[in-house]
mmCIF file of C-alpha atoms in Angstrom:
data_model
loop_
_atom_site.group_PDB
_atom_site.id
_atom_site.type_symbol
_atom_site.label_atom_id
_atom_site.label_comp_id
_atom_site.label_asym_id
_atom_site.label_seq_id
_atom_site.Cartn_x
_atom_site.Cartn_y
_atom_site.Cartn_z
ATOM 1 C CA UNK L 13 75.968 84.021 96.423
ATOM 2 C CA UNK L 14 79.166 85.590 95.465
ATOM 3 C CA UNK L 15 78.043 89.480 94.066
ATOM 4 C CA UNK L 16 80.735 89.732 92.204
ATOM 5 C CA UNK L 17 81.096 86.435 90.483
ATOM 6 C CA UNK L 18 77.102 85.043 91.096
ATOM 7 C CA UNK L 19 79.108 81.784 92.383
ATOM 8 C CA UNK L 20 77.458 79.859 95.523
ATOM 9 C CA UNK L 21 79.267 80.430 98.400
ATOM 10 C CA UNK L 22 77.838 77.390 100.464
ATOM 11 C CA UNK L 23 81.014 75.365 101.435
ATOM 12 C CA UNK L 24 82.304 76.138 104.798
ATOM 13 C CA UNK L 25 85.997 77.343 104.264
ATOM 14 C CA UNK L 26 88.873 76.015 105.826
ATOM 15 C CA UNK L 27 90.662 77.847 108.408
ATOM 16 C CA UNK L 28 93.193 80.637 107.361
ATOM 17 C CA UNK L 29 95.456 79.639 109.315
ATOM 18 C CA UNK L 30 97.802 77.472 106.772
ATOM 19 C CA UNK L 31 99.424 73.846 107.964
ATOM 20 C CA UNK L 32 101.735 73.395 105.105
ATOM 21 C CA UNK L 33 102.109 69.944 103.093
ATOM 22 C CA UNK L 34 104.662 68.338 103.290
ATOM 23 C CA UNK L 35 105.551 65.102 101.172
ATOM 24 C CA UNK L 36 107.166 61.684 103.096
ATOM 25 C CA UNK L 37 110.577 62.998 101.338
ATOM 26 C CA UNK L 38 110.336 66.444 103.087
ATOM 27 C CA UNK L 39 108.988 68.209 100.185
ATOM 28 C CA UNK L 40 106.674 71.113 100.643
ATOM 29 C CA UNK L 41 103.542 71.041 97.964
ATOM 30 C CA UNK L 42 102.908 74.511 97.244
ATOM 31 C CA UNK L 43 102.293 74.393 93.369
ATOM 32 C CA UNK L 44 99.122 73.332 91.959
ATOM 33 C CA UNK L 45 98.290 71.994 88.204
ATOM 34 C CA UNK L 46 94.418 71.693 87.662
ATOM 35 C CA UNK L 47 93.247 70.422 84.184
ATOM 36 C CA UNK L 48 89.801 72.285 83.590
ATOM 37 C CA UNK L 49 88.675 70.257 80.548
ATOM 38 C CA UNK L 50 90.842 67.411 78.560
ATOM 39 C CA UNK L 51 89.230 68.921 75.171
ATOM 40 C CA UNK L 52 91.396 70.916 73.183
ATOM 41 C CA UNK L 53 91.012 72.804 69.738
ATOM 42 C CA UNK L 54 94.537 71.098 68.193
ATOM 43 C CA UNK L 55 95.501 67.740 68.134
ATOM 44 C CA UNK L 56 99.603 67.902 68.121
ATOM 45 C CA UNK L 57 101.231 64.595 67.036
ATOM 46 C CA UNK L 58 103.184 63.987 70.515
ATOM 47 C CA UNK L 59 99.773 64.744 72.451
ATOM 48 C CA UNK L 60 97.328 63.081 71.187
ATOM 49 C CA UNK L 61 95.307 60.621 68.799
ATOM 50 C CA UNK L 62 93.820 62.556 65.890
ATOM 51 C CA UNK L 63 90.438 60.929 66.744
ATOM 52 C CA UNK L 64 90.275 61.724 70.773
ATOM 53 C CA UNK L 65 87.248 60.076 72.766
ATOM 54 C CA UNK L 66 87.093 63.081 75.494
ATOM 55 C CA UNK L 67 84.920 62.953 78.967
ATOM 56 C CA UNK L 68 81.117 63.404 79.213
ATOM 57 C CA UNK L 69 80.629 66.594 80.174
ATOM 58 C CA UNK L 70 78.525 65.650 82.585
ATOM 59 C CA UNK L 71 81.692 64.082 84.175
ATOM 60 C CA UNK L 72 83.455 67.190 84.692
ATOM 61 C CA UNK L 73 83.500 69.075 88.149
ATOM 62 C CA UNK L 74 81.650 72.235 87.752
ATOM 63 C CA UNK L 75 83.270 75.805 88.071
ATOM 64 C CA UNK L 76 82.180 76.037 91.128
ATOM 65 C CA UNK L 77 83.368 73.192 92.391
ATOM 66 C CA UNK L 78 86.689 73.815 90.996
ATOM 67 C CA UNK L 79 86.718 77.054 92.553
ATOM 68 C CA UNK L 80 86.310 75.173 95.997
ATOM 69 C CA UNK L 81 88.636 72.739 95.349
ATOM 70 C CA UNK L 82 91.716 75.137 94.274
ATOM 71 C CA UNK L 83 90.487 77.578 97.476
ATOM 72 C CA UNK L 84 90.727 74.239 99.732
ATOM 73 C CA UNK L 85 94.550 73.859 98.838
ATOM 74 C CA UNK L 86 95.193 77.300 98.600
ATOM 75 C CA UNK L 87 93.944 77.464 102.393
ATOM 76 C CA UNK L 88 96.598 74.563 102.756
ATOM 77 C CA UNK L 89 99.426 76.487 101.993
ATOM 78 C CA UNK L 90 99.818 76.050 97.781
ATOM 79 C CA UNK L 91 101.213 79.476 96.166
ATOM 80 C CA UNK L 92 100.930 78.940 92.729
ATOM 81 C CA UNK L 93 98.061 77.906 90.916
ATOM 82 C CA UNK L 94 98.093 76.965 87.324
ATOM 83 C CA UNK L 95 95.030 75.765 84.983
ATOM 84 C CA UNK L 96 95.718 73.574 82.108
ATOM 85 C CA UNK L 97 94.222 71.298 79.798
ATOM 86 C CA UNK L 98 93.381 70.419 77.144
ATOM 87 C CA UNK L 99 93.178 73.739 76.300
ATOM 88 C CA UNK L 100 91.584 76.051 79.471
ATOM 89 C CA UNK L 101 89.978 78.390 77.230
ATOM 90 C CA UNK L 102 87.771 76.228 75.591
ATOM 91 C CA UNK L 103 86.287 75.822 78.899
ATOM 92 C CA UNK L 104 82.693 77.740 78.589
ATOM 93 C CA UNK L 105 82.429 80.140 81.110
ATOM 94 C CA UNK L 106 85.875 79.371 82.119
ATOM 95 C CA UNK L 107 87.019 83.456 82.718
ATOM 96 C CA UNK L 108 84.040 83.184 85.189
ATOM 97 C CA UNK L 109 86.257 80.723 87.463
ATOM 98 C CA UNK L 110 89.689 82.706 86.462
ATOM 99 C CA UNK L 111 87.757 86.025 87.692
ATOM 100 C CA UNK L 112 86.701 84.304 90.843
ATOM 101 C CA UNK L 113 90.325 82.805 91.812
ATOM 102 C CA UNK L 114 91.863 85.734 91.068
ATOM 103 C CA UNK L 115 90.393 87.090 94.461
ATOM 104 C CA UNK L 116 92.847 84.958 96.225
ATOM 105 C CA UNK L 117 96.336 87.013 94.627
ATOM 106 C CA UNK L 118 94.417 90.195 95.505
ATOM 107 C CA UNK L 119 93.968 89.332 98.996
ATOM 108 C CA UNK L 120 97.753 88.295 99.070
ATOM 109 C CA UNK L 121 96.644 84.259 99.603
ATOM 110 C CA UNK L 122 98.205 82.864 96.047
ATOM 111 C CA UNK L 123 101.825 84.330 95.023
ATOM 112 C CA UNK L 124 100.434 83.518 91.212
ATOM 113 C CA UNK L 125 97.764 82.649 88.827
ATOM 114 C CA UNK L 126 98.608 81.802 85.470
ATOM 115 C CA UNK L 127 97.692 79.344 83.042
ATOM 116 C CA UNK L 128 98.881 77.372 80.305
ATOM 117 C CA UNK L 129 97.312 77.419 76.399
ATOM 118 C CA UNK L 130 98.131 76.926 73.002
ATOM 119 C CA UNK L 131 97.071 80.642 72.292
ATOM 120 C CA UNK L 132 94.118 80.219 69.742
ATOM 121 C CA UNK L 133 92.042 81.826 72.238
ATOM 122 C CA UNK L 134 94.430 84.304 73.738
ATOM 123 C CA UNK L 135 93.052 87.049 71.403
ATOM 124 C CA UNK L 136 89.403 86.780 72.828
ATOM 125 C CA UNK L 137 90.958 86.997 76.720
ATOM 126 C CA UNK L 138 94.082 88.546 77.096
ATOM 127 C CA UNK L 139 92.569 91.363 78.553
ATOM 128 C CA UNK L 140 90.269 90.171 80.938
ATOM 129 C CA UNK L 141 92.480 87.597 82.114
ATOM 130 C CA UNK L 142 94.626 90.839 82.746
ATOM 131 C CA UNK L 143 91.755 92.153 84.669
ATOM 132 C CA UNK L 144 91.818 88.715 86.620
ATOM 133 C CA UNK L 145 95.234 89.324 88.101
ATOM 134 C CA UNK L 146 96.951 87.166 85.687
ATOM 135 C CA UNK L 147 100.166 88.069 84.788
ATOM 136 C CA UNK L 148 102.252 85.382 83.310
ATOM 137 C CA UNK L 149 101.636 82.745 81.043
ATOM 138 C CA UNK L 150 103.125 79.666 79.079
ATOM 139 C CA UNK L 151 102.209 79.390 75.306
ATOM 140 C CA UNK L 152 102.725 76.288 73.787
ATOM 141 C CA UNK L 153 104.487 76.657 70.861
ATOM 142 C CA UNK L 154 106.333 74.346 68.798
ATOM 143 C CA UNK L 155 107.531 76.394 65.446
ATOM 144 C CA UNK L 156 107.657 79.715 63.453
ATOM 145 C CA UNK L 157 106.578 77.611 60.308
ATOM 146 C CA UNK L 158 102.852 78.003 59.507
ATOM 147 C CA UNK L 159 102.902 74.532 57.825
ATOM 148 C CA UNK L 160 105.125 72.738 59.803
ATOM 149 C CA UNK L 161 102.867 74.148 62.353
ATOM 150 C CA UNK L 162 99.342 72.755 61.063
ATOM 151 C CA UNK L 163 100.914 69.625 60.377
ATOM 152 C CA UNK L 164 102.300 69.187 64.219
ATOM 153 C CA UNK L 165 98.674 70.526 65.610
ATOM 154 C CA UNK L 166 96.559 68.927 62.882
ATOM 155 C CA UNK L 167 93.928 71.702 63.455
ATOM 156 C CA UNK L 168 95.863 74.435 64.614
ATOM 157 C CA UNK L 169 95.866 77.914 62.751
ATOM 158 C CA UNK L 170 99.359 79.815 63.429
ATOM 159 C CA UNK L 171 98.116 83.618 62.523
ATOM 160 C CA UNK L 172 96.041 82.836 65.469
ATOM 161 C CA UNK L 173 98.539 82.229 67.859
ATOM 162 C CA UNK L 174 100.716 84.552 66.574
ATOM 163 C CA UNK L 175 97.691 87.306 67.123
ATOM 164 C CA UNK L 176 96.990 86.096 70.802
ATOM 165 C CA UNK L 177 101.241 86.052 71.913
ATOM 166 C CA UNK L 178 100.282 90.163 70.278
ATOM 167 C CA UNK L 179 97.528 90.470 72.409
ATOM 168 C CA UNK L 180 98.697 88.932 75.754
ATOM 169 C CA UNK L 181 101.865 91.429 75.673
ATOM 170 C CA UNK L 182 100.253 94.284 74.714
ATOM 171 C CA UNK L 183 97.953 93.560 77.707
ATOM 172 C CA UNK L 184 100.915 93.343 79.667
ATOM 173 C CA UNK L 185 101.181 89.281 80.506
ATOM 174 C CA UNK L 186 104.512 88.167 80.668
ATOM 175 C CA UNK L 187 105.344 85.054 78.033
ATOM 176 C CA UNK L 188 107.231 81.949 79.101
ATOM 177 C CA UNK L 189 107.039 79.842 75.310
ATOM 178 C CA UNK L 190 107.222 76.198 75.678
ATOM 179 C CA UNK L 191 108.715 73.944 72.763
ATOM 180 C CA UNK L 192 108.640 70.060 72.637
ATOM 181 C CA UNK L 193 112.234 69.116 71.047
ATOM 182 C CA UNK L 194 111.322 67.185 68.512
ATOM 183 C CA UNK L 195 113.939 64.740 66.388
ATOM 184 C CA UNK L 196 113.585 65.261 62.895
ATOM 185 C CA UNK L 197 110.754 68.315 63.000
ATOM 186 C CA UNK L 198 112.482 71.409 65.045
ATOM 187 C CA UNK L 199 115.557 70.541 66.564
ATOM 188 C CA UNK L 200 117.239 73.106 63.457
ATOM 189 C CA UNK L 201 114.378 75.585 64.206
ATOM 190 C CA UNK L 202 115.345 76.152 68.459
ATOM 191 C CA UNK L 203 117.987 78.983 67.408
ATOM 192 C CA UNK L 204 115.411 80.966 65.466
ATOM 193 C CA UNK L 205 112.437 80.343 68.399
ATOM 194 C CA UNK L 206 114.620 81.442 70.657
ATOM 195 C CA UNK L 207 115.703 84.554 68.945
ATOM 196 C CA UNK L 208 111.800 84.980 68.290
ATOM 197 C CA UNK L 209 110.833 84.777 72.076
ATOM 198 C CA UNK L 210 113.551 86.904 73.336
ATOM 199 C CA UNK L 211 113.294 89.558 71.104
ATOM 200 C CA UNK L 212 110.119 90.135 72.419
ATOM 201 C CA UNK L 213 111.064 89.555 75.791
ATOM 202 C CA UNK L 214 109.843 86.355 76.528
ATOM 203 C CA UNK L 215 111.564 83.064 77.773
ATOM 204 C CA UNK L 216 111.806 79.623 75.619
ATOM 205 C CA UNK L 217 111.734 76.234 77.206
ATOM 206 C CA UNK L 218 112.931 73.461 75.347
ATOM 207 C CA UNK L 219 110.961 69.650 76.813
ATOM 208 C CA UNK L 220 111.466 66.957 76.138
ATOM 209 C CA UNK L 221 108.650 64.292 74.899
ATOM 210 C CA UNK L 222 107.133 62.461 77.738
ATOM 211 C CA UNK L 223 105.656 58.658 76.778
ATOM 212 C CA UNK L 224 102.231 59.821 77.922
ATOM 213 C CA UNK L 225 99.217 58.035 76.155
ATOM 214 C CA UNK L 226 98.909 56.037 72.819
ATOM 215 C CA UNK L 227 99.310 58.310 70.029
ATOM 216 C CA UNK L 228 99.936 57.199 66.031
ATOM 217 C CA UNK L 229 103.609 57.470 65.996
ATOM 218 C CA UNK L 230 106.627 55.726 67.610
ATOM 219 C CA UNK L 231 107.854 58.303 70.492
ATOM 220 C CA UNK L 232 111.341 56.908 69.963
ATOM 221 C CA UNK L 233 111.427 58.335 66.185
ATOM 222 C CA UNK L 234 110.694 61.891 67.811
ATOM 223 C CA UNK L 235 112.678 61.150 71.087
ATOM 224 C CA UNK L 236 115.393 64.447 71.353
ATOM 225 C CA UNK L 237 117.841 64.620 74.220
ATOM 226 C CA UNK L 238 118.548 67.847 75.873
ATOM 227 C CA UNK L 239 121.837 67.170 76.376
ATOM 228 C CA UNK L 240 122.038 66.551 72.760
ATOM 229 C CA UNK L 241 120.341 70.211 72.220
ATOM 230 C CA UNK L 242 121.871 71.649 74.491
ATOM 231 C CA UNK L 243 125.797 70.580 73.230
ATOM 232 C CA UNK L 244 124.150 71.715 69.865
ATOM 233 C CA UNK L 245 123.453 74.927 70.750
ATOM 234 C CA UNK L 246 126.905 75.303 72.532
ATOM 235 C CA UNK L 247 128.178 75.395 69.253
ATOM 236 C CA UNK L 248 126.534 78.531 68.397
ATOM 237 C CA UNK L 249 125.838 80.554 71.520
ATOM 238 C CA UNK L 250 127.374 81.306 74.913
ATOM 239 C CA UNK L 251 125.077 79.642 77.733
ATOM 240 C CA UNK L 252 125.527 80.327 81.416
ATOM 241 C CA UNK L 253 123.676 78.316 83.563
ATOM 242 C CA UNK L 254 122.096 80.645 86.445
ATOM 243 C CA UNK L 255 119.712 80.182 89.648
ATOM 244 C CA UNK L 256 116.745 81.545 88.168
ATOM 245 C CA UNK L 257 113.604 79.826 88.849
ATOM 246 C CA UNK L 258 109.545 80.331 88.539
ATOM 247 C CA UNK L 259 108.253 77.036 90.594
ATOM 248 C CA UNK L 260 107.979 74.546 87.960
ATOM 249 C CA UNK L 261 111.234 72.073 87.035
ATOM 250 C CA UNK L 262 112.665 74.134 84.368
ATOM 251 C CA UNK L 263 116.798 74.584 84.821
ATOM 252 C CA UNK L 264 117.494 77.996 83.091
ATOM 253 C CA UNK L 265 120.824 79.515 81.180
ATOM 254 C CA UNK L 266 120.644 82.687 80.217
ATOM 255 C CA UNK L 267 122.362 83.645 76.175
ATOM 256 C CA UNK L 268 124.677 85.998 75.744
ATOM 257 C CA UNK L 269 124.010 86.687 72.182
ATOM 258 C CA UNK L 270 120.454 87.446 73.228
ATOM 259 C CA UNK L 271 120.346 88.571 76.413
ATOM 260 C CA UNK L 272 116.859 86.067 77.360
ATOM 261 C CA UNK L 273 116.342 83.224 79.097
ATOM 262 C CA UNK L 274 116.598 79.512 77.475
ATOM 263 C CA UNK L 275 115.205 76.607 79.982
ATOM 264 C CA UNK L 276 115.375 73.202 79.612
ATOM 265 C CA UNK L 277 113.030 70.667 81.000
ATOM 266 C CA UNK L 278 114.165 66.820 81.095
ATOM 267 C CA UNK L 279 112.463 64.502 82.791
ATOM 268 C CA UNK L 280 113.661 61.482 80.776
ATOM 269 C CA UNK L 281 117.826 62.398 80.724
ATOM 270 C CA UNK L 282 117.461 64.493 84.389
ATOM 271 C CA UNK L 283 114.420 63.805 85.884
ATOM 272 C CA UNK L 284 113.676 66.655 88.648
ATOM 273 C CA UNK L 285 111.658 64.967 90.878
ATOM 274 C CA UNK L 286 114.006 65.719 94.125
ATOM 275 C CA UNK L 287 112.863 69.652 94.099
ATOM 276 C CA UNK L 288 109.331 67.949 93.313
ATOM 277 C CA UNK L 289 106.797 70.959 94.820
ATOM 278 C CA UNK L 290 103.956 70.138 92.556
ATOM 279 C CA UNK L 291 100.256 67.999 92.399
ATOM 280 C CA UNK L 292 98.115 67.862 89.678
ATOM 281 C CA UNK L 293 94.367 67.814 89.650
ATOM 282 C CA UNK L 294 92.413 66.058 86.538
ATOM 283 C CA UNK L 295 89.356 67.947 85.571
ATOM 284 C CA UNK L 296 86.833 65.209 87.263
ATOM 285 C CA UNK L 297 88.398 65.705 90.588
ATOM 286 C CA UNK L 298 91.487 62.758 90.566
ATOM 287 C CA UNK L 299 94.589 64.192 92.443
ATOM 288 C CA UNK L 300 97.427 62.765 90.575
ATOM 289 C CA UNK L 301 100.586 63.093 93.278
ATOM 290 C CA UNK L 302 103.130 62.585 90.428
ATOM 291 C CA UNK L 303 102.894 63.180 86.254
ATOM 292 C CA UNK L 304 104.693 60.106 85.515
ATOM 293 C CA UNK L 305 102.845 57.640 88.451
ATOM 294 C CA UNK L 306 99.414 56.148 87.937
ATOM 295 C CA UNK L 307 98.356 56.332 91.842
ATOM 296 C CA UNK L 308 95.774 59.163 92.406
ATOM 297 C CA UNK L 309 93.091 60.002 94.671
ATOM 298 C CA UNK L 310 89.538 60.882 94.313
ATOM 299 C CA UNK L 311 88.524 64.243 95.958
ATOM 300 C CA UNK L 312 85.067 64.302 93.846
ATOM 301 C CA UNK L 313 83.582 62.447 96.562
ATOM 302 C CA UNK L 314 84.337 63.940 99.455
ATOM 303 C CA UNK L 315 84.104 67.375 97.900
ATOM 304 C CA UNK L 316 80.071 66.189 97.365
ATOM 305 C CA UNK L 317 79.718 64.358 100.574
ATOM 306 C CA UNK L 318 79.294 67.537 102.431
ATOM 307 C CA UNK L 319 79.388 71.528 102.291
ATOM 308 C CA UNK L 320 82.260 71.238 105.077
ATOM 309 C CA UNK L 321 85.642 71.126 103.694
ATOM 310 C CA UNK L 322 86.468 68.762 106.122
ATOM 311 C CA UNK L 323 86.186 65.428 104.372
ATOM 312 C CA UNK L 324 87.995 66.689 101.596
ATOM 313 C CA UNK L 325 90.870 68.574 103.592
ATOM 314 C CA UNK L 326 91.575 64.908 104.687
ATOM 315 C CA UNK L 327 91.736 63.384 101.791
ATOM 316 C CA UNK L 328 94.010 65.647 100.273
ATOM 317 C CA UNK L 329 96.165 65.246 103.491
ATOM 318 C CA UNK L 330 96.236 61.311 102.836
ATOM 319 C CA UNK L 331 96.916 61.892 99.502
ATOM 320 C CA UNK L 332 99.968 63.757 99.783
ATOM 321 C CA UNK L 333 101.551 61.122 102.571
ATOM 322 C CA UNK L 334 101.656 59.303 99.594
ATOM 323 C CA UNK L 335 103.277 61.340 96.850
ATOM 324 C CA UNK L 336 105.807 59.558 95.709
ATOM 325 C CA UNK L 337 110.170 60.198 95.196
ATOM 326 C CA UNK L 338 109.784 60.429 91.138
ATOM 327 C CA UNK L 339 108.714 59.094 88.073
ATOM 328 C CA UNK L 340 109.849 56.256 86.346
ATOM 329 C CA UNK L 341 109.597 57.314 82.206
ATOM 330 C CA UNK L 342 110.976 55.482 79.820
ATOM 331 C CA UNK L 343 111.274 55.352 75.926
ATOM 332 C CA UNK L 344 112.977 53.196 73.828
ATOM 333 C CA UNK L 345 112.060 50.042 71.474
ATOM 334 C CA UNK L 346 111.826 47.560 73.517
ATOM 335 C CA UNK L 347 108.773 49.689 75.155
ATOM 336 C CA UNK L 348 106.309 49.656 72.771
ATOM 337 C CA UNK L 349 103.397 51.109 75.018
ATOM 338 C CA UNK L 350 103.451 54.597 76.650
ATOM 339 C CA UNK L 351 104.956 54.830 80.599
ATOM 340 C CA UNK L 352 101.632 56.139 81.795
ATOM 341 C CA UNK L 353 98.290 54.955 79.493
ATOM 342 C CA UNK L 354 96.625 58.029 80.430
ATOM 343 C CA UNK L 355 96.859 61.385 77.865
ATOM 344 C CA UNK L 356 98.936 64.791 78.946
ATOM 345 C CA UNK L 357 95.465 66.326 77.883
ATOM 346 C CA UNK L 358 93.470 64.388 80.741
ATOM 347 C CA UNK L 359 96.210 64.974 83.768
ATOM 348 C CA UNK L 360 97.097 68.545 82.835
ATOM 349 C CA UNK L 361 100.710 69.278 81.575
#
């Protein structure tokens, strides 16, 4: 039993010494995505149906066994561990797991922990997640209009968010805030998030929608090109594309009128799956080797077949022999039904 966390410490680790994976295109997976619950306090439009049928709980690995499965690819070389949703901090217990996990950055085995929310919890845990050796996040966030902003999340409360972005930075996380361009909602209201986020030092990244799941509304009616933005904002502000990167697929320019950091992520007008470093992890156990692909691999078994982490060391290994080049989206009318059936909320952003 762990005496700091009270977790069970009866899996037999790997060995420290780190083979690194590497994809059949050369690729070296060192980022991990893993989706702690598909539940989620909001409901945003682009996301998902307003009336969501979410797993049985009883489906769901346990904290502890999500502990062991992040520390079995962490052994095999990942760097950067991110937990998603859903929201993560609807998760109960779920600062239990972040506390435990966060002994891998002190002991110098994980270059990052960090998480992605929506920020109605941020209030409650910014910081403890401090404590937990956090120290960047991405906040999904959408607009600066508290009405526009109930009617994207259906549930969502904006004071709320707008007190846990106050309470993350006063606790000293870094903000990354991540916008979905949407066609005819905030494609005017970019300029002022941006001003918003770098003003208080924190990067905006602009994404595009991704046909992920059946939701209520046409995708194509809400479908914004970058490039579109982007040529947009030209009009208006001095961008300089520049190198910087933090391990996901943004490509960032940094504004001269503001002096931040504007990224864009496109994966239907540039997909950037060639730099692909990333896996994803549902919150059952399925290792999904690309967003946009249905193949996956189940490492719930062999993570329950046996207290070794052998079994399961292999079958990540023969998953990631089959990751494949990129991801095939698509939107437009003569596509009716989403690229992948499955909801963002179940494979984890």
């Amino acid at each position: 039993m762990n005496s700091v966390t009270g977790f069970p410490t009866t899996a037999s680790p790997l060995s420290e010494v780190r083979s690194p994976m590497i994809d059949p295109f050369g690729r070296a997976v060192t980022y991990l995505r893993v989706s702690v619950t598909d539940r989620c306090d909001f409901r945003c439009t682009y996301c998902m149906s307003e009336h969501m049928t979410f797993l049985p709980k009883k489906d769901l690995l346990t904290l502890e066994e999500l502990d062991r499965l992040c520390s079995a690819f962490i052994a095999k070389g990942v760097r950067k561990l991110r937990l998603t949703g859903g929201e993560p901090l609807v998760r109960k217990n779920i600062m239990h797991l972040i506390g435990n996990l966060g002994r891998h950055v002190e002991a110098g085995r994980l270059d990052e922990l960090t998480l992605t929310t929506n920020g109605s919890q941020l209030a409650a845990h910014a910081a403890e997640l401090y404590d937990c050796g956090v120290r960047r996040i991405n906040v999904s966030l959408d607009t600066l209009d508290a009405e526009k902003f109930r009617q994207i999340t259906r549930w969502g409360d904006f004071s709320k968010v707008m007190a846990g972005i106050d309470a993350a930075l006063t606790a000293g996380i870094k903000i990354k805030l991540n916008a979905v361009a949407l066609k005819d909602f905030n494609e005017h209201e970019i300029p002022e998030l941006m001003r918003f986020a770098h003003a208080r030092g924190m990067d905006l990244t602009v994404i595009e929608t991704m046909p992920m799941g059946e939701i209520e509304e046409d995708r194509t009616d809400r479908y914004l090109p970058l490039s579109d933005l982007r040529a947009s904002l030209e009009e208006r502000f001095t961008l300089t594309d520049i190198p910087f990167k933090t391990g996901g697929p943004a490509r960032y320019v940094e504004v001269k009128e503001t002096g931040g950091r504007l990224g864009f992520i496109t994966p239907m007008t540039h997909n950037f799956c060639e730099s692909c470093n990333r896996v994803r992890i549902t919150c059952t156990g399925t290792l999904y080797m690309c967003l946009g692909q249905d193949d996956a691999a189940d490492l719930r078994t062999p993570l329950r077949a046996s207290d070794s982490d052998a079994l399961l060391s292999q079958a990540i290994d023969d998953a990631i022999l089959r990751k494949p080049k990129g991801h095939d989206f698509i939107i437009d009318r003569d596509r009716k039904r989403p690229a992948v059936a499955r909801h963002m909320s179940v494979t984890g952003g």
